[in-house]
Amino acid sequence: MIDEVDQRLKSWVRRIAGDAPVYLGVPDRETVEHGVCLYLLELGPAPLSRGGRRTPLQISVCYLVTAGADSPERAHRLLGELVFAALEEAEFEVDLSPVPSAIWAGLRVPPRPGFRLRLAVRRDRPQPVVHHVRFPAVAPLAEALLGCVVGPGGKPVAGALVELPALSLATRTDDQGCFRFPRVPPVASVGRLEVRARGELLALGPEVLAAGPQPLLIRLPLKED
């Protein structure tokens, strides 16, 4: 990340200084007198951004910027152009306070005009991966639907056709007039039930099926023999 800042600052200096050499690294007599020197002086904390997203990791980097040329006048002009160009950059923090003499002593170069340039370095944290679990549609639990069909006097009606048209299911009553659908949705969602026998038709809606206890007792209005 910091090396990207190095290259960014070098490109920025070249836009201002033209063909002047740009150096990175510890300044020495050669670099401070014959071009622009960008020396990474220190690392420091940077304010954390606020927002709904996860906060990126941030630090600040501080460069010591010096300028040299073949004459003091040209060096001063170049340094001034760099300072004012840096002040125009919203992301740059320009520190014009005097560079402590201890820094020059540590670098083993005579004190000279310069300024410090700070900017933030960010590294985005990876966003947590949210796995959206898609559950398959769950059909209502299947259950049996059973009942008996009787005629006048409670006599079982054998061979009656019992249908659930909405489910395309059909069966017939046995000798005891009983029928059974082994696996159907709850009665409230099966639609109507139709019973046919001896030319008679009886249709029961789902509300009637749900209201009655099981097994269903269906009285079919047949003519007595």
mmCIF file of C-alpha atoms in Angstrom, residues 14-219:
data_model
loop_
_atom_site.group_PDB
_atom_site.id
_atom_site.type_symbol
_atom_site.label_atom_id
_atom_site.label_comp_id
_atom_site.label_asym_id
_atom_site.label_seq_id
_atom_site.Cartn_x
_atom_site.Cartn_y
_atom_site.Cartn_z
ATOM 1 C CA ARG A 14 6.771 15.128 -12.023
ATOM 2 C CA ARG A 15 3.642 17.076 -12.987
ATOM 3 C CA ILE A 16 4.964 20.020 -10.980
ATOM 4 C CA ALA A 17 8.722 19.745 -11.445
ATOM 5 C CA GLY A 18 8.892 18.544 -15.042
ATOM 6 C CA ASP A 19 12.214 16.845 -15.767
ATOM 7 C CA ALA A 20 13.699 17.323 -12.304
ATOM 8 C CA PRO A 21 14.871 14.010 -10.815
ATOM 9 C CA VAL A 22 12.650 12.536 -8.088
ATOM 10 C CA TYR A 23 14.283 10.453 -5.371
ATOM 11 C CA LEU A 24 12.885 8.169 -2.704
ATOM 12 C CA GLY A 25 14.924 7.081 0.238
ATOM 13 C CA VAL A 26 17.306 8.652 2.719
ATOM 14 C CA PRO A 27 18.323 12.126 1.503
ATOM 15 C CA ASP A 28 22.009 12.772 0.949
ATOM 16 C CA ARG A 29 23.933 15.648 -0.575
ATOM 17 C CA GLU A 30 23.328 14.368 -4.108
ATOM 18 C CA THR A 31 19.568 13.980 -3.794
ATOM 19 C CA VAL A 32 18.846 17.122 -1.781
ATOM 20 C CA GLU A 33 20.836 19.335 -4.134
ATOM 21 C CA HIS A 34 19.892 17.977 -7.559
ATOM 22 C CA GLY A 35 16.169 17.242 -7.583
ATOM 23 C CA VAL A 36 13.156 16.567 -5.408
ATOM 24 C CA CYS A 37 13.619 14.172 -2.516
ATOM 25 C CA LEU A 38 10.643 12.387 -0.935
ATOM 26 C CA TYR A 39 11.826 10.773 2.273
ATOM 27 C CA LEU A 40 9.350 8.633 4.207
ATOM 28 C CA LEU A 41 9.901 10.122 7.606
ATOM 29 C CA GLU A 42 7.322 8.454 9.811
ATOM 30 C CA LEU A 43 4.099 6.493 10.085
ATOM 31 C CA GLY A 44 1.252 7.562 12.301
ATOM 32 C CA PRO A 45 -2.419 6.998 13.094
ATOM 33 C CA ALA A 46 -5.145 8.373 10.894
ATOM 34 C CA PRO A 47 -8.723 9.195 11.970
ATOM 35 C CA LEU A 48 -11.154 6.390 11.389
ATOM 36 C CA SER A 49 -13.964 6.982 8.941
ATOM 37 C CA ARG A 50 -17.545 6.669 10.083
ATOM 38 C CA GLY A 51 -20.402 5.018 8.302
ATOM 39 C CA GLY A 52 -22.600 2.013 8.061
ATOM 40 C CA ARG A 53 -19.994 -0.117 6.318
ATOM 41 C CA ARG A 54 -17.070 -1.684 8.087
ATOM 42 C CA THR A 55 -14.368 0.890 8.780
ATOM 43 C CA PRO A 56 -11.279 0.494 6.573
ATOM 44 C CA LEU A 57 -7.890 0.163 8.206
ATOM 45 C CA GLN A 58 -6.035 3.473 8.038
ATOM 46 C CA ILE A 59 -2.654 4.959 8.838
ATOM 47 C CA SER A 60 -0.954 8.199 7.896
ATOM 48 C CA VAL A 61 2.401 8.515 6.171
ATOM 49 C CA CYS A 62 4.631 11.547 6.486
ATOM 50 C CA TYR A 63 7.212 12.476 3.843
ATOM 51 C CA LEU A 64 9.976 15.061 4.156
ATOM 52 C CA VAL A 65 10.029 17.004 0.887
ATOM 53 C CA THR A 66 13.105 18.910 -0.203
ATOM 54 C CA ALA A 67 14.056 20.467 -3.528
ATOM 55 C CA GLY A 68 17.436 21.249 -5.077
ATOM 56 C CA ALA A 69 18.637 22.719 -8.356
ATOM 57 C CA ASP A 70 21.733 24.146 -9.994
ATOM 58 C CA SER A 71 21.107 27.485 -8.277
ATOM 59 C CA PRO A 72 19.455 28.515 -5.013
ATOM 60 C CA GLU A 73 16.909 30.623 -6.917
ATOM 61 C CA ARG A 74 15.715 27.663 -8.982
ATOM 62 C CA ALA A 75 15.643 25.404 -5.936
ATOM 63 C CA HIS A 76 13.558 27.938 -4.032
ATOM 64 C CA ARG A 77 11.163 28.413 -6.951
ATOM 65 C CA LEU A 78 10.722 24.639 -7.280
ATOM 66 C CA LEU A 79 10.133 24.255 -3.550
ATOM 67 C CA GLY A 80 7.505 27.024 -3.620
ATOM 68 C CA GLU A 81 5.692 25.434 -6.554
ATOM 69 C CA LEU A 82 5.593 22.132 -4.705
ATOM 70 C CA VAL A 83 4.248 23.712 -1.516
ATOM 71 C CA PHE A 84 1.432 25.593 -3.232
ATOM 72 C CA ALA A 85 0.556 22.580 -5.406
ATOM 73 C CA ALA A 86 0.353 20.438 -2.256
ATOM 74 C CA LEU A 87 -1.958 22.961 -0.606
ATOM 75 C CA GLU A 88 -4.336 22.529 -3.544
ATOM 76 C CA GLU A 89 -4.623 18.783 -2.933
ATOM 77 C CA ALA A 90 -7.580 17.965 -0.678
ATOM 78 C CA GLU A 91 -6.028 14.716 0.543
ATOM 79 C CA PHE A 92 -2.657 16.242 1.438
ATOM 80 C CA GLU A 93 -1.856 17.720 4.835
ATOM 81 C CA VAL A 94 1.023 20.180 4.545
ATOM 82 C CA ASP A 95 3.136 20.746 7.654
ATOM 83 C CA LEU A 96 5.220 23.947 7.337
ATOM 84 C CA SER A 97 6.576 23.920 10.876
ATOM 85 C CA PRO A 98 10.389 23.909 11.091
ATOM 86 C CA VAL A 99 11.980 20.505 10.624
ATOM 87 C CA PRO A 100 13.710 19.693 13.943
ATOM 88 C CA SER A 101 17.484 19.945 13.794
ATOM 89 C CA ALA A 102 17.702 16.462 15.266
ATOM 90 C CA ILE A 103 16.229 15.081 12.034
ATOM 91 C CA TRP A 104 18.883 16.764 9.913
ATOM 92 C CA ALA A 105 21.560 15.566 12.308
ATOM 93 C CA GLY A 106 20.229 12.025 12.065
ATOM 94 C CA LEU A 107 20.227 12.226 8.255
ATOM 95 C CA ARG A 108 23.749 13.694 8.305
ATOM 96 C CA VAL A 109 22.905 16.498 5.900
ATOM 97 C CA PRO A 110 22.963 20.245 6.553
ATOM 98 C CA PRO A 111 19.573 21.797 7.400
ATOM 99 C CA ARG A 112 17.766 23.120 4.359
ATOM 100 C CA PRO A 113 14.276 24.376 3.450
ATOM 101 C CA GLY A 114 11.638 21.679 3.259
ATOM 102 C CA PHE A 115 8.171 20.730 4.371
ATOM 103 C CA ARG A 116 6.403 17.653 5.581
ATOM 104 C CA LEU A 117 3.590 16.100 3.635
ATOM 105 C CA ARG A 118 1.066 13.753 5.274
ATOM 106 C CA LEU A 119 -1.659 11.689 3.697
ATOM 107 C CA ALA A 120 -3.778 8.723 4.662
ATOM 108 C CA VAL A 121 -3.250 5.167 3.507
ATOM 109 C CA ARG A 122 -6.331 2.956 3.607
ATOM 110 C CA ARG A 123 -6.897 -0.729 3.285
ATOM 111 C CA ASP A 124 -10.491 -1.846 3.017
ATOM 112 C CA ARG A 125 -11.510 -4.707 5.189
ATOM 113 C CA PRO A 126 -13.151 -7.554 3.316
ATOM 114 C CA GLN A 127 -16.885 -7.425 3.689
ATOM 115 C CA PRO A 128 -18.348 -10.406 5.503
ATOM 116 C CA VAL A 129 -19.937 -12.868 3.138
ATOM 117 C CA VAL A 130 -23.610 -13.300 3.879
ATOM 118 C CA HIS A 131 -24.952 -16.584 2.630
ATOM 119 C CA HIS A 132 -28.616 -16.293 1.794
ATOM 120 C CA VAL A 133 -30.115 -19.665 2.521
ATOM 121 C CA ARG A 134 -32.936 -20.440 0.197
ATOM 122 C CA PHE A 135 -35.278 -22.955 1.707
ATOM 123 C CA PRO A 136 -37.353 -24.991 -0.716
ATOM 124 C CA ALA A 137 -41.060 -24.438 -0.597
ATOM 125 C CA VAL A 138 -42.516 -26.788 1.963
ATOM 126 C CA ALA A 139 -45.751 -28.422 0.921
ATOM 127 C CA PRO A 140 -48.417 -28.795 3.607
ATOM 128 C CA LEU A 141 -48.118 -32.058 5.475
ATOM 129 C CA ALA A 142 -50.049 -34.778 3.702
ATOM 130 C CA GLU A 143 -52.751 -36.606 5.593
ATOM 131 C CA ALA A 144 -55.469 -39.109 4.865
ATOM 132 C CA LEU A 145 -59.016 -38.064 4.011
ATOM 133 C CA LEU A 146 -61.566 -40.742 4.765
ATOM 134 C CA GLY A 147 -65.270 -41.056 5.270
ATOM 135 C CA CYS A 148 -68.416 -43.022 4.594
ATOM 136 C CA VAL A 149 -71.293 -42.387 2.207
ATOM 137 C CA VAL A 150 -74.761 -43.398 3.375
ATOM 138 C CA GLY A 151 -78.216 -43.114 1.909
ATOM 139 C CA PRO A 152 -81.683 -43.045 3.431
ATOM 140 C CA GLY A 153 -81.860 -44.753 6.815
ATOM 141 C CA GLY A 154 -78.074 -44.631 7.157
ATOM 142 C CA LYS A 155 -77.651 -47.478 4.677
ATOM 143 C CA PRO A 156 -74.087 -47.629 3.215
ATOM 144 C CA VAL A 157 -73.804 -46.709 -0.448
ATOM 145 C CA ALA A 158 -71.345 -49.038 -2.141
ATOM 146 C CA GLY A 159 -69.605 -48.127 -5.420
ATOM 147 C CA ALA A 160 -70.231 -44.370 -5.105
ATOM 148 C CA LEU A 161 -67.712 -42.233 -7.008
ATOM 149 C CA VAL A 162 -65.873 -39.822 -4.705
ATOM 150 C CA GLU A 163 -63.739 -37.134 -6.367
ATOM 151 C CA LEU A 164 -61.436 -34.262 -5.467
ATOM 152 C CA PRO A 165 -61.426 -32.337 -8.787
ATOM 153 C CA ALA A 166 -58.812 -29.776 -7.720
ATOM 154 C CA LEU A 167 -56.346 -32.604 -7.028
ATOM 155 C CA SER A 168 -57.478 -34.872 -9.909
ATOM 156 C CA LEU A 169 -58.108 -37.669 -7.428
ATOM 157 C CA ALA A 170 -60.968 -40.123 -7.453
ATOM 158 C CA THR A 171 -61.931 -43.312 -5.660
ATOM 159 C CA ARG A 172 -65.030 -45.458 -5.007
ATOM 160 C CA THR A 173 -66.680 -46.531 -1.817
ATOM 161 C CA ASP A 174 -66.321 -50.131 -0.672
ATOM 162 C CA ASP A 175 -69.097 -52.489 0.417
ATOM 163 C CA GLN A 176 -69.427 -50.587 3.687
ATOM 164 C CA GLY A 177 -69.766 -47.269 1.820
ATOM 165 C CA CYS A 178 -66.345 -46.158 3.014
ATOM 166 C CA PHE A 179 -63.659 -44.363 1.000
ATOM 167 C CA ARG A 180 -60.123 -43.213 1.673
ATOM 168 C CA PHE A 181 -57.664 -40.840 0.054
ATOM 169 C CA PRO A 182 -54.339 -41.808 1.664
ATOM 170 C CA ARG A 183 -52.304 -38.622 1.072
ATOM 171 C CA VAL A 184 -53.926 -35.246 0.517
ATOM 172 C CA PRO A 185 -53.244 -31.736 1.854
ATOM 173 C CA PRO A 186 -55.250 -30.505 4.843
ATOM 174 C CA VAL A 187 -58.948 -30.503 4.049
ATOM 175 C CA ALA A 188 -59.081 -26.699 4.052
ATOM 176 C CA SER A 189 -56.978 -26.686 0.874
ATOM 177 C CA VAL A 190 -58.257 -29.691 -1.092
ATOM 178 C CA GLY A 191 -61.110 -27.841 -2.797
ATOM 179 C CA ARG A 192 -64.570 -29.329 -3.049
ATOM 180 C CA LEU A 193 -65.407 -33.024 -2.697
ATOM 181 C CA GLU A 194 -67.978 -34.522 -5.061
ATOM 182 C CA VAL A 195 -69.967 -37.743 -4.512
ATOM 183 C CA ARG A 196 -71.902 -39.378 -7.355
ATOM 184 C CA ALA A 197 -74.178 -42.390 -7.087
ATOM 185 C CA ARG A 198 -77.374 -43.502 -8.843
ATOM 186 C CA GLY A 199 -77.590 -40.295 -10.846
ATOM 187 C CA GLU A 200 -77.278 -38.055 -7.796
ATOM 188 C CA LEU A 201 -74.458 -35.556 -7.162
ATOM 189 C CA LEU A 202 -73.512 -34.032 -3.841
ATOM 190 C CA ALA A 203 -70.740 -31.415 -3.637
ATOM 191 C CA LEU A 204 -69.154 -30.415 -0.344
ATOM 192 C CA GLY A 205 -66.972 -27.296 -0.095
ATOM 193 C CA PRO A 206 -63.701 -27.178 1.875
ATOM 194 C CA GLU A 207 -65.342 -25.233 4.681
ATOM 195 C CA VAL A 208 -67.835 -28.113 5.168
ATOM 196 C CA LEU A 209 -65.048 -30.681 5.086
ATOM 197 C CA ALA A 210 -62.976 -28.754 7.621
ATOM 198 C CA ALA A 211 -65.933 -28.274 9.983
ATOM 199 C CA GLY A 212 -66.903 -31.927 10.221
ATOM 200 C CA PRO A 213 -65.034 -34.582 12.218
ATOM 201 C CA GLN A 214 -63.239 -37.408 10.484
ATOM 202 C CA PRO A 215 -64.066 -39.892 9.238
ATOM 203 C CA LEU A 216 -66.599 -37.861 7.273
ATOM 204 C CA LEU A 217 -70.201 -39.027 7.278
ATOM 205 C CA ILE A 218 -71.731 -38.006 3.990
ATOM 206 C CA ARG A 219 -75.466 -38.434 3.592
#
